[in-house]
XYZ file of C-alpha atoms in Angstrom:
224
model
C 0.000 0.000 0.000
C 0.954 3.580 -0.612
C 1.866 5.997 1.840
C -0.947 7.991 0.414
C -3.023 5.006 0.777
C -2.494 4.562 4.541
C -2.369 7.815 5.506
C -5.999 7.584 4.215
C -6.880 4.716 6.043
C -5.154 6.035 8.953
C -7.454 8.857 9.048
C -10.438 6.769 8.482
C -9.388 4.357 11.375
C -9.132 7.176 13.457
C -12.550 9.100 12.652
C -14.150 5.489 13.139
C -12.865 4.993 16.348
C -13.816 8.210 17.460
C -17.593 8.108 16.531
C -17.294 4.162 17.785
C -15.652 4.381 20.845
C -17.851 6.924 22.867
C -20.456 4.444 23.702
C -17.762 2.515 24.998
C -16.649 5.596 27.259
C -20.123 6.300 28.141
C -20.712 2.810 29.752
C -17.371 2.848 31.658
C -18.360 6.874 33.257
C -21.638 5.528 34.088
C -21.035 2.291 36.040
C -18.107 3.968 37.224
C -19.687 6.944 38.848
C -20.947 5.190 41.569
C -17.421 4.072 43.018
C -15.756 6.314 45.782
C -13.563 8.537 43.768
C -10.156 7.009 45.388
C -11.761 3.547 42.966
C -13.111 5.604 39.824
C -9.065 5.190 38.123
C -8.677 2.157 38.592
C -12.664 1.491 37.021
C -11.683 3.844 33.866
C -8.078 1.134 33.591
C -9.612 -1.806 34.219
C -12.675 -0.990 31.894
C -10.469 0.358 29.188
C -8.417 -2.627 29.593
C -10.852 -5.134 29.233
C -12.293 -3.168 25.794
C -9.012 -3.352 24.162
C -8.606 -6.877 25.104
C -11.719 -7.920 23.771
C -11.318 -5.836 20.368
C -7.785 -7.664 19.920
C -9.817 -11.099 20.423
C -12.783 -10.020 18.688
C -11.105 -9.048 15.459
C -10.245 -12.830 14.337
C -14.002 -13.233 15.306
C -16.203 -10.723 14.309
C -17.113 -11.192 11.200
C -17.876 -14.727 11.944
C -20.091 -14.033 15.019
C -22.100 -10.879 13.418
C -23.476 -13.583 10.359
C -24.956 -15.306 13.212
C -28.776 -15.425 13.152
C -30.165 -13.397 16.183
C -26.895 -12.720 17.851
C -26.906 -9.109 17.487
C -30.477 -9.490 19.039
C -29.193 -11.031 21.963
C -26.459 -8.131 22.609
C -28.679 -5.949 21.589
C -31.376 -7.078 24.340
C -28.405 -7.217 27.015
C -27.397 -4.235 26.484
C -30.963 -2.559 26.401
C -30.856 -4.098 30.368
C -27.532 -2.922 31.132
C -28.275 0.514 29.784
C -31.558 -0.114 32.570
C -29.730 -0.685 35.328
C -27.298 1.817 35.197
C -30.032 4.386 34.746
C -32.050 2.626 37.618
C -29.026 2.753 39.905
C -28.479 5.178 42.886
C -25.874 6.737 43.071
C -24.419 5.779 46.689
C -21.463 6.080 48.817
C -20.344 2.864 49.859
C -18.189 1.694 52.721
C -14.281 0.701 52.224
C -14.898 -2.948 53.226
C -17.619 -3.132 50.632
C -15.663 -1.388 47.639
C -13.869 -3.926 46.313
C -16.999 -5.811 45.848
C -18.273 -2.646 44.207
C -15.556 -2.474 41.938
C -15.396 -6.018 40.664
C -19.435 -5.139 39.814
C -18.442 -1.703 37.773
C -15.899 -3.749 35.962
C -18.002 -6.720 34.830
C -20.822 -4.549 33.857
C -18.118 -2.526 31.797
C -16.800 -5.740 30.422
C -20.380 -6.860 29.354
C -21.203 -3.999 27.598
C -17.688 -3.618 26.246
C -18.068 -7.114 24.399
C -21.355 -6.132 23.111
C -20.734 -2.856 21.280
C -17.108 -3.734 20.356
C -18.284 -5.782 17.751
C -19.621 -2.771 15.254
C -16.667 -1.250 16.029
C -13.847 -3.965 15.583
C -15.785 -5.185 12.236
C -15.533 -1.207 11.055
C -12.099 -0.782 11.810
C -11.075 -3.917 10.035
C -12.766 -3.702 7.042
C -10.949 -0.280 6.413
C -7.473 -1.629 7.701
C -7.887 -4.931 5.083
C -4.800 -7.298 5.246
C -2.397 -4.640 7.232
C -1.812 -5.374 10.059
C -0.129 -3.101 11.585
C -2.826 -0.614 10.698
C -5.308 -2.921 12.697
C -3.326 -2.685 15.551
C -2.863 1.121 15.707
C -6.671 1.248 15.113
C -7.014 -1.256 18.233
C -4.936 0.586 20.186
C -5.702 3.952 19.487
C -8.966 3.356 21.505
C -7.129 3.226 24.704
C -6.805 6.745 25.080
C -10.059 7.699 24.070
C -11.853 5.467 25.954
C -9.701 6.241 29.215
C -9.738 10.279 28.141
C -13.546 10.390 27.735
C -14.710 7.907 29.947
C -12.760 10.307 33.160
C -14.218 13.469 31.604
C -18.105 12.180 31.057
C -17.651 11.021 34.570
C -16.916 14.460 35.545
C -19.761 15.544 33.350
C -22.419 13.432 35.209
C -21.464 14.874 38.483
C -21.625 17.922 37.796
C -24.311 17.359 35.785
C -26.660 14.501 36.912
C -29.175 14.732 34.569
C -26.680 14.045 31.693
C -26.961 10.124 32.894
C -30.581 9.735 31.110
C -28.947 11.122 27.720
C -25.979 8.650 28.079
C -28.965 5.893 28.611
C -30.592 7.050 25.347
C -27.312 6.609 23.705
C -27.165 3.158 24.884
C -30.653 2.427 23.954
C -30.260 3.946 20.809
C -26.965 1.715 20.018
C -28.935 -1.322 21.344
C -31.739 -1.213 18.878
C -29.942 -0.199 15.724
C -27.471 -3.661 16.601
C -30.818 -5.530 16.538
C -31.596 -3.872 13.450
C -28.512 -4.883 11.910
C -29.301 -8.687 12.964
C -29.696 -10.737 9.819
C -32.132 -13.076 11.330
C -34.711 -10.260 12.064
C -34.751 -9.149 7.874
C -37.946 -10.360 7.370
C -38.808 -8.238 10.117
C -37.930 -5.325 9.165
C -38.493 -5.234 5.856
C -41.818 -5.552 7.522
C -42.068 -2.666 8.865
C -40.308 -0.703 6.023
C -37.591 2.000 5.931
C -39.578 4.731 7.937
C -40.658 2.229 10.799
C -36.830 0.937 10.699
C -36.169 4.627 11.524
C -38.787 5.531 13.815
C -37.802 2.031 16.465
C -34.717 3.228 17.809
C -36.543 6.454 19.098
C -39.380 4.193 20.207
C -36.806 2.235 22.184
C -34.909 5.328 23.772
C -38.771 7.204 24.917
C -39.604 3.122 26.485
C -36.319 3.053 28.255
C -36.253 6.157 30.081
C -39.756 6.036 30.396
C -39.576 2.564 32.563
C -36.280 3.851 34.424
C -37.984 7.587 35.171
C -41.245 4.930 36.658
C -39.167 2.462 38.496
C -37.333 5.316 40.171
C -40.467 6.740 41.382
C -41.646 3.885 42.552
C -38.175 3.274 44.712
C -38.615 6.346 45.953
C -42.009 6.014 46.769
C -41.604 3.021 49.218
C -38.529 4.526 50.574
């Protein structure tokens, strides 16, 4: 390839993982807001950690997995309940003898989600990168930093502004239906309900999310 070549691709794996990789930050700031702040590094490392990880093992695997019949479904339903619970939780300070358990809990959920979405995003960069491999693995690692630099700075975000957490669920609700939508097993489907209602369901999805976590947090509260 020519150097004009990859600098192109270079700049293509790079927008890619920018639009691809804030989801990935999103999840990490929001399970990992709820950790004392003394644990919140070491949630951003680990959960940046584990993404990279599974993009490295994921990229022998991804196409193979994503031409699996209802798959995408499956993440995409997963996710749809992680996005739940981290818009369900509370936000509370926990004691020193229980943050370690509290930890290991931010870092699964970030691990869960993390080999959900990275997927898309592992598929993307690959396809651009072709055979060259060394392009792969600057795209793979390239995420490191901005997962780890805009995980720490939508974490500051949500405490400063709470409300901020709802539009980070509607991000992940958003994500989570268009990856069922993607899902070659659902084609009939969708062609069912044509290009405007393929449009319209992701929106559905987001308003039914926060709608349910907006109710069950009333009702918490209300028994409280």
């Amino acid at each position: 390839m020519e150097l004009w070549g990859q600098l192109v691709v270079f700049a293509q794996i790079v927008l890619i993982n920018l639009l691809l990789s804030g989801d990935n930050a999103v999840v990490i700031a929001m399970a990992g807001r709820r950790l004392p702040p003394a644990q919140r590094r070491r949630a951003v490392w680990w959960g940046a950690a584990a993404a990279v990880l599974l993009r490295c093992a994921l990229t022998v695997l991804a196409a193979l997995l994503l031409d699996i019949p209802y798959l995408q479904t499956a993440g995409a339903v997963l996710l749809f309940v992680i996005a739940f619970k981290l818009l369900t939780d509370h936000k509370e300070e926990v004691s020193a003898g229980a943050g370690a358990s509290t930890l290991a809990g931010a870092v699964w959920t970030i691990v869960v989600a993390d080999f959900v979405m990275s997927l898309d995003n592992v598929l993307a960069v690959a396809a651009v990168a072709g055979e060259d491999t060394a392009l792969l693995l600057i795209g793979i690692a390239m995420s490191i930093p901005i997962i780890i630099w805009g995980s720490s700075f939508i974490m500051h975000l949500l405490d400063r502004y709470p409300i901020l957490l709802y539009a980070g669920g509607a991000l992940l609700g958003y994500a989570a239906c268009e990856m069922a939508l993607k899902d070659k097993g659902l084609a009939p489907l969708i062609s069912v309900l044509g290009e405007r209602g393929s449009l319209a369901l992701p929106f559905a999805t987001v308003a039914a999310l926060l709608s349910a976590a907006l109710w069950m947090k009333r009702r918490s509260r209300a028994h409280s």
